[in-house]
Short mmCIF file of N, CA and C in Angstrom, two decimals:
data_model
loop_
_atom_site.label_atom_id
_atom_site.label_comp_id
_atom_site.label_asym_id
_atom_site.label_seq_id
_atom_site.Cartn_x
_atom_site.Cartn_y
_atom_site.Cartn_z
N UNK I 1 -1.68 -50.76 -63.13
CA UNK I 1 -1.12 -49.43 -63.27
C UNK I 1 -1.63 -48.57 -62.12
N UNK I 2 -0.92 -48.09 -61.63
CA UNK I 2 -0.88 -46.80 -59.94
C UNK I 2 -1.10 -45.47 -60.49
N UNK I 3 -1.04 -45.62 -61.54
CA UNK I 3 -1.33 -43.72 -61.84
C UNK I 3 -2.79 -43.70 -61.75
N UNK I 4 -2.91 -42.03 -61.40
CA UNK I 4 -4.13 -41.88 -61.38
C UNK I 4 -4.84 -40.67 -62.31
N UNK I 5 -5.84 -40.39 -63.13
CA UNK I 5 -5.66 -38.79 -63.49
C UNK I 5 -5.76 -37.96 -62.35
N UNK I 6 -5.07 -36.81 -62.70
CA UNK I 6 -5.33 -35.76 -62.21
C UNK I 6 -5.72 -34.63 -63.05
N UNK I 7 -5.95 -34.50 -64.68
CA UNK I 7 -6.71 -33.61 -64.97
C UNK I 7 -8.32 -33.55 -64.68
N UNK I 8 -8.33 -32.52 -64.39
CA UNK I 8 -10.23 -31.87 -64.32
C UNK I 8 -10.58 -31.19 -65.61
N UNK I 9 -11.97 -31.45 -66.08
CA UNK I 9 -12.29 -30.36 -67.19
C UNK I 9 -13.08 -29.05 -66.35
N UNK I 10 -12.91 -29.10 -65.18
CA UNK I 10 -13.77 -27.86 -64.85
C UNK I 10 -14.76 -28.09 -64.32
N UNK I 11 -15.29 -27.15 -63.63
CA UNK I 11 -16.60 -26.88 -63.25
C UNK I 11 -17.62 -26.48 -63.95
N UNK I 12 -19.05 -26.97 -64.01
CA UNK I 12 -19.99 -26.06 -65.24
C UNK I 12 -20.64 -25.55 -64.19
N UNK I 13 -20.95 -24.06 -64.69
CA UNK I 13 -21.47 -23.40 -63.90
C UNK I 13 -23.24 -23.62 -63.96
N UNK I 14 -23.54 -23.59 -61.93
CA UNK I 14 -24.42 -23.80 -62.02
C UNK I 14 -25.95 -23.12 -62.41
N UNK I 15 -26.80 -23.80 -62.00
CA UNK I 15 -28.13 -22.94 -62.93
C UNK I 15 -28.27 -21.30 -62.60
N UNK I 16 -28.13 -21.48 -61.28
CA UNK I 16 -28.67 -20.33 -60.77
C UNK I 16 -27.36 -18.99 -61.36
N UNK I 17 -26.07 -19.35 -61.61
CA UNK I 17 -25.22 -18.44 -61.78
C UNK I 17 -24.82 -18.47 -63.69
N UNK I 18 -26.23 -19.14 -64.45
CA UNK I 18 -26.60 -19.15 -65.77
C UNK I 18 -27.40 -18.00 -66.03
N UNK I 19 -26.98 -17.62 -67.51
CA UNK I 19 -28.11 -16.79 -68.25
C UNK I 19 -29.69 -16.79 -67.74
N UNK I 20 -30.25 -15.96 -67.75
CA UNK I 20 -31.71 -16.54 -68.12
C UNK I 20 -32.13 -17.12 -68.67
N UNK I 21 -31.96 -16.73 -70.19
CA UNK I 21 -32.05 -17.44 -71.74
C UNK I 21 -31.90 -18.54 -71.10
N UNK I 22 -31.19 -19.54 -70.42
CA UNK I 22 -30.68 -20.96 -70.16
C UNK I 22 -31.90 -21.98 -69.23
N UNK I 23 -32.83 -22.06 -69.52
CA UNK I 23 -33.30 -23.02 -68.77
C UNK I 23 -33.15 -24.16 -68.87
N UNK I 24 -33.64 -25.30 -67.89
CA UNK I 24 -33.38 -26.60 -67.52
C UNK I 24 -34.75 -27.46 -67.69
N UNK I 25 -34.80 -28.68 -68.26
CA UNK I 25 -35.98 -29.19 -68.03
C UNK I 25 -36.10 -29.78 -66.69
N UNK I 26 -37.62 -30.16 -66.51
CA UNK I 26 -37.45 -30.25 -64.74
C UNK I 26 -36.74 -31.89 -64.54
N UNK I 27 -36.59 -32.53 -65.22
CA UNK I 27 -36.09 -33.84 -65.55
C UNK I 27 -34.83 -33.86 -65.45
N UNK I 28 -34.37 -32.97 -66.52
CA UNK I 28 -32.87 -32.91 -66.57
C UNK I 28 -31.64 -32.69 -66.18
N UNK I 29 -30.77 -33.61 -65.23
CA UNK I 29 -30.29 -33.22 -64.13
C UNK I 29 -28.99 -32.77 -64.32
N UNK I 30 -28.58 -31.28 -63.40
CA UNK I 30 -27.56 -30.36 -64.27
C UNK I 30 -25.95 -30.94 -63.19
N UNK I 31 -25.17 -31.54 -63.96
CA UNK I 31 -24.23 -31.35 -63.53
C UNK I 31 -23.25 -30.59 -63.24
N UNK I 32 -22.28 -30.94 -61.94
CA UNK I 32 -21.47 -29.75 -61.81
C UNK I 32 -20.07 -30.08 -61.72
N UNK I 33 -19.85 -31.23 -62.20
CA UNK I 33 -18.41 -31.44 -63.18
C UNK I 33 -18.69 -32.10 -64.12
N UNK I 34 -17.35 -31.96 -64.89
CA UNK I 34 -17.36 -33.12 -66.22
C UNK I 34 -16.87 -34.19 -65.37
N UNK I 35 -17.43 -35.01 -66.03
CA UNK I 35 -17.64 -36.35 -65.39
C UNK I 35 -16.57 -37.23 -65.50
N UNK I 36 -15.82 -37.10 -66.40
CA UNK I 36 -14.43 -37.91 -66.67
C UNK I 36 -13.38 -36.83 -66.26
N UNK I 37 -11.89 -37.37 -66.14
CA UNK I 37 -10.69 -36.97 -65.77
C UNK I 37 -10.22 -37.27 -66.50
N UNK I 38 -8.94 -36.73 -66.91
CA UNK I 38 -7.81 -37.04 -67.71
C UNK I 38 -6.00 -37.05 -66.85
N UNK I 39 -5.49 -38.11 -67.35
CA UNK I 39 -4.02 -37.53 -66.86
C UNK I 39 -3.28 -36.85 -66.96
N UNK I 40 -3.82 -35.99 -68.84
CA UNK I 40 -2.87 -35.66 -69.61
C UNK I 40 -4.11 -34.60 -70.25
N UNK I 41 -3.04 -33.30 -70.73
CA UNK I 41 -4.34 -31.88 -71.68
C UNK I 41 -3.84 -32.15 -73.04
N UNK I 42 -2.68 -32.67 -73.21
CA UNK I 42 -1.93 -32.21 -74.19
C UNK I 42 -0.89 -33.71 -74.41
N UNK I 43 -0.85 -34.38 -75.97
CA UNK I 43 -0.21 -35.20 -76.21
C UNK I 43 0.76 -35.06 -77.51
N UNK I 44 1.97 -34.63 -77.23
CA UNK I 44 3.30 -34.55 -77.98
C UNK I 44 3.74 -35.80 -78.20
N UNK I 45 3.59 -35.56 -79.61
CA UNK I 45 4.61 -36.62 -80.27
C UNK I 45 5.82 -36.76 -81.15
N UNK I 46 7.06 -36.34 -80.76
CA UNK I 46 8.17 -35.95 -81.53
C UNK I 46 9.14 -36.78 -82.16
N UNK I 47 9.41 -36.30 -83.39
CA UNK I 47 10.22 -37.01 -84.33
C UNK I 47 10.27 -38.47 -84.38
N UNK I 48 8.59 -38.29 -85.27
CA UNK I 48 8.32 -39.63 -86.09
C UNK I 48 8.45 -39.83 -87.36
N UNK I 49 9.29 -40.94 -87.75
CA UNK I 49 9.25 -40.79 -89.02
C UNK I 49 8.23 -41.07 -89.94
N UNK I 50 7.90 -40.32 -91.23
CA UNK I 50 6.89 -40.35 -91.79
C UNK I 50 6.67 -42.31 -92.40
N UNK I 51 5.46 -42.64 -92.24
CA UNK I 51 4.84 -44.06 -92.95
C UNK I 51 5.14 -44.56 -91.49
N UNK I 52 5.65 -44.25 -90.23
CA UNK I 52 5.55 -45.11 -89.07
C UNK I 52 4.74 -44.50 -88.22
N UNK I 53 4.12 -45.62 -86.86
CA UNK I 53 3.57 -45.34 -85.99
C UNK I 53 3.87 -45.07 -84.67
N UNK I 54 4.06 -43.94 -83.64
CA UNK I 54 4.21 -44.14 -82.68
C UNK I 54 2.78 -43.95 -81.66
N UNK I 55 2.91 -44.70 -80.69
CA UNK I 55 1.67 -44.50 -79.74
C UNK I 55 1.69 -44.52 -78.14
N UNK I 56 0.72 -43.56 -77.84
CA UNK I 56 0.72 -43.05 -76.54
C UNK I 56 -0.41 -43.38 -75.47
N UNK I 57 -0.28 -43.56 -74.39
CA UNK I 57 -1.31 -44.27 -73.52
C UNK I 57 -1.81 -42.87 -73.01
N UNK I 58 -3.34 -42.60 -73.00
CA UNK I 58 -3.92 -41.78 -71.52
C UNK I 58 -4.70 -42.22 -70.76
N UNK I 59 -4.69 -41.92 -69.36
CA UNK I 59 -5.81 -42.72 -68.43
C UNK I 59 -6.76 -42.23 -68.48
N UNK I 60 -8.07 -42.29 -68.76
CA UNK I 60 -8.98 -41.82 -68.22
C UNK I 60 -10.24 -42.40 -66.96
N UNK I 61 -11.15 -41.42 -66.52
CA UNK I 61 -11.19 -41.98 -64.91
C UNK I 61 -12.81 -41.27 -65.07
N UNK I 62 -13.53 -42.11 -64.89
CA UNK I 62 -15.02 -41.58 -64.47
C UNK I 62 -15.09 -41.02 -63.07
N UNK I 63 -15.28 -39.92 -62.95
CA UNK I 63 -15.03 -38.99 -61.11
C UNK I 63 -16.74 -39.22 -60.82
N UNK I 64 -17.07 -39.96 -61.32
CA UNK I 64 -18.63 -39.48 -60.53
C UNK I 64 -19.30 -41.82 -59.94
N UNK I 65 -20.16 -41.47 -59.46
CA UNK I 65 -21.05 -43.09 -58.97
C UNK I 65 -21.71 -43.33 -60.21
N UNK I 66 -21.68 -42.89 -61.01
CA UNK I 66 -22.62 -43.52 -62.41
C UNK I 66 -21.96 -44.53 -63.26
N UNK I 67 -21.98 -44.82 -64.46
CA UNK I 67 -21.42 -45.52 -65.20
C UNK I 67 -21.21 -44.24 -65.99
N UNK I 68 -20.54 -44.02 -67.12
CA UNK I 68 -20.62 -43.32 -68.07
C UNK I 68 -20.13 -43.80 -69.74
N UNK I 69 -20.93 -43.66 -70.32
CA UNK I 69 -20.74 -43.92 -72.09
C UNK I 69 -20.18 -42.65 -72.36
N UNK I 70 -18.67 -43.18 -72.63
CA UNK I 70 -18.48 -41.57 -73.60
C UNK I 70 -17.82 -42.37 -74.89
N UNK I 71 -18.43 -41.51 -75.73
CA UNK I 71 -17.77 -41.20 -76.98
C UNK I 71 -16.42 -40.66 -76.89
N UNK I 72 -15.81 -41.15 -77.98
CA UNK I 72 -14.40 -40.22 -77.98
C UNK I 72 -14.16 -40.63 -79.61
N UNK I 73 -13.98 -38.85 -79.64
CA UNK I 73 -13.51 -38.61 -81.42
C UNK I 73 -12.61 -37.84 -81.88
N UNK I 74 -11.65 -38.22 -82.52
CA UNK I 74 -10.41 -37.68 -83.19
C UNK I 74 -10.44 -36.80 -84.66
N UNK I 75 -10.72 -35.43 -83.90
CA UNK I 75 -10.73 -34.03 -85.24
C UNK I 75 -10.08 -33.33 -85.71
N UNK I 76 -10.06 -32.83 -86.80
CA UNK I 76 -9.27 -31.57 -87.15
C UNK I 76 -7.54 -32.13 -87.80
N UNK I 77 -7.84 -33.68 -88.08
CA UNK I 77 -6.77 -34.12 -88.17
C UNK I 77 -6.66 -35.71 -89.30
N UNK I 78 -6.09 -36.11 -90.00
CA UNK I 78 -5.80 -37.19 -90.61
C UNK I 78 -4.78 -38.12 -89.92
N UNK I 79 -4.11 -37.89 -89.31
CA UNK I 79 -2.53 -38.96 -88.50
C UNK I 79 -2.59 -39.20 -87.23
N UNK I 80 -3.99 -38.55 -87.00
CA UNK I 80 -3.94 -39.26 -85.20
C UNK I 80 -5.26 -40.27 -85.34
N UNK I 81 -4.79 -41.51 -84.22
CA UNK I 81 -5.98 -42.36 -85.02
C UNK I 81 -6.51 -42.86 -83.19
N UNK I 82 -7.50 -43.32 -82.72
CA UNK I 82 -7.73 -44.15 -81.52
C UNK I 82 -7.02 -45.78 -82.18
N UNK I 83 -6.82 -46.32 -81.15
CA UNK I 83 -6.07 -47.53 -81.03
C UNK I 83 -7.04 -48.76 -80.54
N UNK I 84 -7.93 -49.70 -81.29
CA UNK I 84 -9.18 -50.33 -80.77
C UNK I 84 -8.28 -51.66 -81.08
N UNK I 85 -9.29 -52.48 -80.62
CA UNK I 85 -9.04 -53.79 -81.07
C UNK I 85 -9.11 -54.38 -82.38
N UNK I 86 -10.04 -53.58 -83.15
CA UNK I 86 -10.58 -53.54 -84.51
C UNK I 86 -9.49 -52.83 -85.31
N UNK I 87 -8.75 -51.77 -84.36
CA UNK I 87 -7.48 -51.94 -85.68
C UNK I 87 -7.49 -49.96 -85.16
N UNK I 88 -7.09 -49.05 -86.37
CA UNK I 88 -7.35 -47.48 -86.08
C UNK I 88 -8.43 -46.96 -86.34
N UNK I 89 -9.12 -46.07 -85.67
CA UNK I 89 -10.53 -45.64 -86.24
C UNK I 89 -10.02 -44.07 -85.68
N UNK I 90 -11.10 -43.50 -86.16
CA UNK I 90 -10.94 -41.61 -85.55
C UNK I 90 -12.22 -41.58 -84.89
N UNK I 91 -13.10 -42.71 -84.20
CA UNK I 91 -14.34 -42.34 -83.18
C UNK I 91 -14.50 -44.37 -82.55
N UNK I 92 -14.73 -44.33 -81.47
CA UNK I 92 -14.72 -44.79 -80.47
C UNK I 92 -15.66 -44.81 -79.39
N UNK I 93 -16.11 -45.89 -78.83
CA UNK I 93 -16.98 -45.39 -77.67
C UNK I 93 -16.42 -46.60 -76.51
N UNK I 94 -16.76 -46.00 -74.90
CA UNK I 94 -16.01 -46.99 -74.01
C UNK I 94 -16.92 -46.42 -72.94
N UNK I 95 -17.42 -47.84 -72.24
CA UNK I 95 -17.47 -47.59 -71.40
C UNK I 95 -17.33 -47.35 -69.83
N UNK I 96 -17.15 -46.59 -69.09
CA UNK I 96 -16.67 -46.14 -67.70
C UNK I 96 -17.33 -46.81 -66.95
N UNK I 97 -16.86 -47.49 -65.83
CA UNK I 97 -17.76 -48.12 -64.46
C UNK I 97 -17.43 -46.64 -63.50
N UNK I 98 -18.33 -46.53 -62.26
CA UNK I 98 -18.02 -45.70 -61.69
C UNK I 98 -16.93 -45.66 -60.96
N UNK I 99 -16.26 -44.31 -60.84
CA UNK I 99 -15.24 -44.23 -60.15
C UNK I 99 -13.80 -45.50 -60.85
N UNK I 100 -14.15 -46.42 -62.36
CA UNK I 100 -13.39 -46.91 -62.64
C UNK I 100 -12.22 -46.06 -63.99
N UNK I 101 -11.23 -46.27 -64.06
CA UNK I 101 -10.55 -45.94 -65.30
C UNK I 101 -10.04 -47.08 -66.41
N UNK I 102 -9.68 -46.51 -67.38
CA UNK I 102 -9.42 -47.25 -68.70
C UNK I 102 -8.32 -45.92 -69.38
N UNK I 103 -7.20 -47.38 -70.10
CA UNK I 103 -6.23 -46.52 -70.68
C UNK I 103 -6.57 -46.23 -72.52
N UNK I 104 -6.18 -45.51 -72.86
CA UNK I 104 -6.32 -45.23 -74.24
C UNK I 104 -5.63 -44.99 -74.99
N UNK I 105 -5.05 -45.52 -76.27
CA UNK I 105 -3.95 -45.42 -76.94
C UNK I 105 -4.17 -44.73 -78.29
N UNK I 106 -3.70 -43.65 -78.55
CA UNK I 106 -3.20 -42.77 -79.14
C UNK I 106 -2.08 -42.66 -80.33
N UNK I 107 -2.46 -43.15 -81.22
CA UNK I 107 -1.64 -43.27 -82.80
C UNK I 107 -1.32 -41.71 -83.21
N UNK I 108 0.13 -41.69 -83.32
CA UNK I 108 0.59 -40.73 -84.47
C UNK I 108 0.67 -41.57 -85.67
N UNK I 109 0.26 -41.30 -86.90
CA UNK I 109 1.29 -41.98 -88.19
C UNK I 109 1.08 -40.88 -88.79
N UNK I 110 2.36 -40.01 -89.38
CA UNK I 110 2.28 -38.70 -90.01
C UNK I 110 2.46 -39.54 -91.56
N UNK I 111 2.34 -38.38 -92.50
CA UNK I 111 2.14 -38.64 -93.99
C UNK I 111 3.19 -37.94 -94.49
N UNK I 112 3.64 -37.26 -93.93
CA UNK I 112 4.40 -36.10 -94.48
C UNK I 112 5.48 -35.54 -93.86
N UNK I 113 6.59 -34.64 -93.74
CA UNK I 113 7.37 -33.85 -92.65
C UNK I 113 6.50 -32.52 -92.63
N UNK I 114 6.85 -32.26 -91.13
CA UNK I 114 6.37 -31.49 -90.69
C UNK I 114 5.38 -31.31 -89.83
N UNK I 115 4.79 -30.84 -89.08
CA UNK I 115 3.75 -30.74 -87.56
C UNK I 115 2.32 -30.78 -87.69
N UNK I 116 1.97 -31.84 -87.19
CA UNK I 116 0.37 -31.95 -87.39
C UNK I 116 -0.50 -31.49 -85.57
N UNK I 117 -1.54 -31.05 -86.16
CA UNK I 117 -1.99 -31.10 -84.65
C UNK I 117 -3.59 -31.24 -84.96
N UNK I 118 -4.44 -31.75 -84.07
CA UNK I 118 -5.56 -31.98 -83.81
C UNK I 118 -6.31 -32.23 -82.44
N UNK I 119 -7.53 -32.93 -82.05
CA UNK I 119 -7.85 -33.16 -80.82
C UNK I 119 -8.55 -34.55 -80.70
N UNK I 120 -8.66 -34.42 -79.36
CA UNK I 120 -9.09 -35.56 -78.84
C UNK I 120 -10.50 -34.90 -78.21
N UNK I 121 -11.64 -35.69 -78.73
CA UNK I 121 -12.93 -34.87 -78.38
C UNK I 121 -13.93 -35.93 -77.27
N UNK I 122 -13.79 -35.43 -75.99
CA UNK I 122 -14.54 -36.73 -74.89
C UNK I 122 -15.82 -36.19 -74.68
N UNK I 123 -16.98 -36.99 -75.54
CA UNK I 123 -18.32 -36.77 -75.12
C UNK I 123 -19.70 -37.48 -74.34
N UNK I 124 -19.69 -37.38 -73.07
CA UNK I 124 -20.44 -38.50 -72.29
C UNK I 124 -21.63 -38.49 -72.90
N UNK I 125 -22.43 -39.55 -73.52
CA UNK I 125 -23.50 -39.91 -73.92
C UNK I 125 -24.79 -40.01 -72.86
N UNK I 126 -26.05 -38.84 -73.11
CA UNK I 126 -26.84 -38.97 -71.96
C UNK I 126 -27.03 -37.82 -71.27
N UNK I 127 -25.59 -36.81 -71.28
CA UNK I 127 -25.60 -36.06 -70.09
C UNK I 127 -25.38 -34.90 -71.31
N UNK I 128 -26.09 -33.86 -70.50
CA UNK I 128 -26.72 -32.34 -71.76
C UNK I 128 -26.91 -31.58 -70.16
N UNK I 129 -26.57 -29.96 -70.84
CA UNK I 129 -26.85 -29.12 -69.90
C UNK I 129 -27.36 -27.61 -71.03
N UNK I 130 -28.53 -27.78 -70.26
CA UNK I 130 -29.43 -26.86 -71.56
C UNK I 130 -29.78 -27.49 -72.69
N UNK I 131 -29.95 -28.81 -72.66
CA UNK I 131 -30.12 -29.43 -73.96
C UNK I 131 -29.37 -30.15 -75.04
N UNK I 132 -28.09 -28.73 -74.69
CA UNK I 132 -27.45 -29.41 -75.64
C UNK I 132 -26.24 -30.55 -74.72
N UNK I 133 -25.70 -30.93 -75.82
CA UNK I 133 -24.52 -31.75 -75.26
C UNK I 133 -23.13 -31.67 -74.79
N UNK I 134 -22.90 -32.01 -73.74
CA UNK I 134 -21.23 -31.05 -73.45
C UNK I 134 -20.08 -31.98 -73.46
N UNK I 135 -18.92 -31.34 -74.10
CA UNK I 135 -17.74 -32.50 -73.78
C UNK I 135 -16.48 -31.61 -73.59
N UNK I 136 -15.43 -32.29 -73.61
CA UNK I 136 -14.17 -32.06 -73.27
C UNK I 136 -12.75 -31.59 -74.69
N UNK I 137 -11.76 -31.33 -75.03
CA UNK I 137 -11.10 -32.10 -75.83
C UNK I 137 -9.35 -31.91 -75.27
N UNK I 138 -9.04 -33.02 -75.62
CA UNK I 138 -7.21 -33.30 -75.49
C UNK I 138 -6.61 -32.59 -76.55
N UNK I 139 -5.75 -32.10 -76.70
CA UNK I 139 -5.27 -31.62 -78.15
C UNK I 139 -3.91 -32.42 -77.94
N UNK I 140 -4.25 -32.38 -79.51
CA UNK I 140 -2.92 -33.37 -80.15
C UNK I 140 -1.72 -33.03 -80.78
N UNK I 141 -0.37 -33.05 -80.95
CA UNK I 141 0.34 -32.35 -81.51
C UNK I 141 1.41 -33.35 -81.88
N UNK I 142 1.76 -33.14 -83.34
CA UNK I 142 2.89 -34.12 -83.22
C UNK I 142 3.90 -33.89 -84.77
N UNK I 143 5.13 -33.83 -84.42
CA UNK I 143 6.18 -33.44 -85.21
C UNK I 143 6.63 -34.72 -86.16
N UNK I 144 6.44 -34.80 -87.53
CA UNK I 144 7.30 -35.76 -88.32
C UNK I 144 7.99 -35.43 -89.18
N UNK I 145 9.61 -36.64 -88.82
CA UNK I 145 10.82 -36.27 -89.84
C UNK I 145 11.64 -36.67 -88.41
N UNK I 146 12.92 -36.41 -88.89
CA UNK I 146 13.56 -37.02 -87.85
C UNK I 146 14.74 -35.99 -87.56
N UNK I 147 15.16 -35.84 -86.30
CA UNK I 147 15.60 -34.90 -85.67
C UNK I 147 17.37 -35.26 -85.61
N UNK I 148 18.13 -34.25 -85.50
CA UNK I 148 19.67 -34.32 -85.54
C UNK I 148 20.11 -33.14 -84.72
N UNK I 149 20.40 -33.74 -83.33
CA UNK I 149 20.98 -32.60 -82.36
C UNK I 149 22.20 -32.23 -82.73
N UNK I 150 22.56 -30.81 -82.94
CA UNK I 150 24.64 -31.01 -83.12
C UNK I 150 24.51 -29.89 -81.87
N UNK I 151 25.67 -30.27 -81.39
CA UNK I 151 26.35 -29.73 -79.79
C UNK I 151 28.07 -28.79 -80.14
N UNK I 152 28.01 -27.74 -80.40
CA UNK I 152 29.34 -27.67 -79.99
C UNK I 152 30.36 -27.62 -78.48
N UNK I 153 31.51 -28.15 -78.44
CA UNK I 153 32.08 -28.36 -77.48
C UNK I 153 31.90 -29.60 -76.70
N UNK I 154 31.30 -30.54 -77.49
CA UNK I 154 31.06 -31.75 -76.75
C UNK I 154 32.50 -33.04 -76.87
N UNK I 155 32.57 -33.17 -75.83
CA UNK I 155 34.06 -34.19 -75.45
C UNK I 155 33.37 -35.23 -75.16
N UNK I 156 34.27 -36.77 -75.98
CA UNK I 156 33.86 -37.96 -75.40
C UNK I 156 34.67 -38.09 -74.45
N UNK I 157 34.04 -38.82 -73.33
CA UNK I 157 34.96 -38.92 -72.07
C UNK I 157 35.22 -40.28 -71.90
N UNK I 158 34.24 -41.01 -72.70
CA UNK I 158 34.50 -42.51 -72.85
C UNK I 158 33.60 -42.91 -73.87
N UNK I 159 33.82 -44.30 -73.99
CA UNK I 159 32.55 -45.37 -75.20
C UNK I 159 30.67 -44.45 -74.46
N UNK I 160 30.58 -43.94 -75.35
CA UNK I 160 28.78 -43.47 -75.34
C UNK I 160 28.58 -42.73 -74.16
N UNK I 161 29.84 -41.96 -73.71
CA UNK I 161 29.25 -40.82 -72.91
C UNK I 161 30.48 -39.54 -72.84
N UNK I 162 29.33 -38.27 -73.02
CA UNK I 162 29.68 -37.47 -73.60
C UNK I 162 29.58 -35.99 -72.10
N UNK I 163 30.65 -35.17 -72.51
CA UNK I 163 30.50 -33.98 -71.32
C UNK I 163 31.01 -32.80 -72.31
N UNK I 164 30.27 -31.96 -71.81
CA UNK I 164 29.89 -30.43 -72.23
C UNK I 164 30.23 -29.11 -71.14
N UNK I 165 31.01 -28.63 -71.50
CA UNK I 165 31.51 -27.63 -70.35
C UNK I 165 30.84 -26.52 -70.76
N UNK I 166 29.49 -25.69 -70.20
CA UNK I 166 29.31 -24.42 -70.91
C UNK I 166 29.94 -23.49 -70.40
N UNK I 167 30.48 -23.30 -69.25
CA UNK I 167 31.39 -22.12 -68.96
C UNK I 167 32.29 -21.78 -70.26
N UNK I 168 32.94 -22.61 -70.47
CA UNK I 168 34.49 -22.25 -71.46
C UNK I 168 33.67 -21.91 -73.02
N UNK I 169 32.79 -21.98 -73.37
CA UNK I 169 32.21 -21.51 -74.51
C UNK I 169 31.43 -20.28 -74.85
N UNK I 170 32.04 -19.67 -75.97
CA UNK I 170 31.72 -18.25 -76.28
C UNK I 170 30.72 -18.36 -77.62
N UNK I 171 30.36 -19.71 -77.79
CA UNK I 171 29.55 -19.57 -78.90
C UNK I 171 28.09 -19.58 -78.83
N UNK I 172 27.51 -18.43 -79.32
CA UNK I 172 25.99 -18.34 -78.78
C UNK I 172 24.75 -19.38 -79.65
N UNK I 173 25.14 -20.29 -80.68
CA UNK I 173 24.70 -21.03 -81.21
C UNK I 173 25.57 -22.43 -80.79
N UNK I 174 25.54 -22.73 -79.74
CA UNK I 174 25.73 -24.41 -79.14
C UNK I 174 25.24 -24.86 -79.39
N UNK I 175 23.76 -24.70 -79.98
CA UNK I 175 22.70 -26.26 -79.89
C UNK I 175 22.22 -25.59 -80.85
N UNK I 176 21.77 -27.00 -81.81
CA UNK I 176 20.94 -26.68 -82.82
C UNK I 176 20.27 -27.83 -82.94
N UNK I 177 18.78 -27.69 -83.62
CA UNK I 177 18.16 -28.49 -83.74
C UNK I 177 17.27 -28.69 -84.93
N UNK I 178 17.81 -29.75 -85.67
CA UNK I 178 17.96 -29.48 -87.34
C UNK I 178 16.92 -30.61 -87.32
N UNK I 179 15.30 -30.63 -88.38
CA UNK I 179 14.52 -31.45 -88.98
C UNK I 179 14.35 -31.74 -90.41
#
């Protein structure tokens, strides 16, 4: 796979442009990015039907020469699951070679109709700034039930293809989008 991420989580700001309150142990070495990348902030998942699964790949990419252990945990949510070999779980751990990536798959299975949302929580194991521990999260979003476009003014022009003239239409409800 040729893709590459291109999300950043940011810059953490460094010591000197920290609180006071904030000190550092002299050991503890302060980074000045998050250490992983993402391809993706945000993962939509539309019109699934409820008791099925659909699933989504993200890349993620260690930006730094280290190895990195991150955790990754799925909150705030029941229908989004990580995708392991062991089957669905909602926490996960993987680890990054430097400068290497790994894809990650991403379960919707909704329970119900209607819109669930939650996150995707990336926490490198090891690495703390002020002590405590810092991470990232993806948010998750995803619509179940199943969707029925109606179009007015739509002409078949042949077998499975269809043309829509919006000039000649005076109706301000053309599209609807019924769940």
């Amino acid at each position: 796979k040729t893709s590459r991420p291109v999300l950043s989580f940011g810059v953490i700001k460094k010591a000197d442009t920290m609180s006071p309150s904030r000190e550092f142990n002299n050991n503890e070495a302060m980074p000045s990015v998050f250490p992983v990348e993402s391809d993706r902030s945000l993962i939509n998942f539309f019109s699934v039907s409820v008791g099925t699964n659909e699933e989504q790949l993200i890349t993620l990419r260690n930006s730094t020469s280290e190895t990195v252990c991150l955790n990754m945990i799925i909150r705030e949510t029941d229908n989004f699951f990580l995708a392991v070999p062991a089957g669905s779980v909602s926490t996960s751990q993987l680890i990054l070679q430097p400068q290497g990536t790994h894809d990650v798959k991403i379960l919707y299975r909704p329970t119900r109709v209607g819109m669930d949302n939650g996150k995707l929580v990336l926490k490198p194991q090891g690495r703390k700034v002020g002590g405590k521990s810092f991470k990232a999260s993806i948010s998750l979003c995803g619509v179940a039930g199943s969707c029925n476009i109606e179009m007015d003014g739509v002409e078949e022009v042949e077998a499975n293809r269809y043309q829509l003239l919006c000039q000649q239409s005076s109706s301000k409800n053309m599209v609807r989008f019924m769940n």
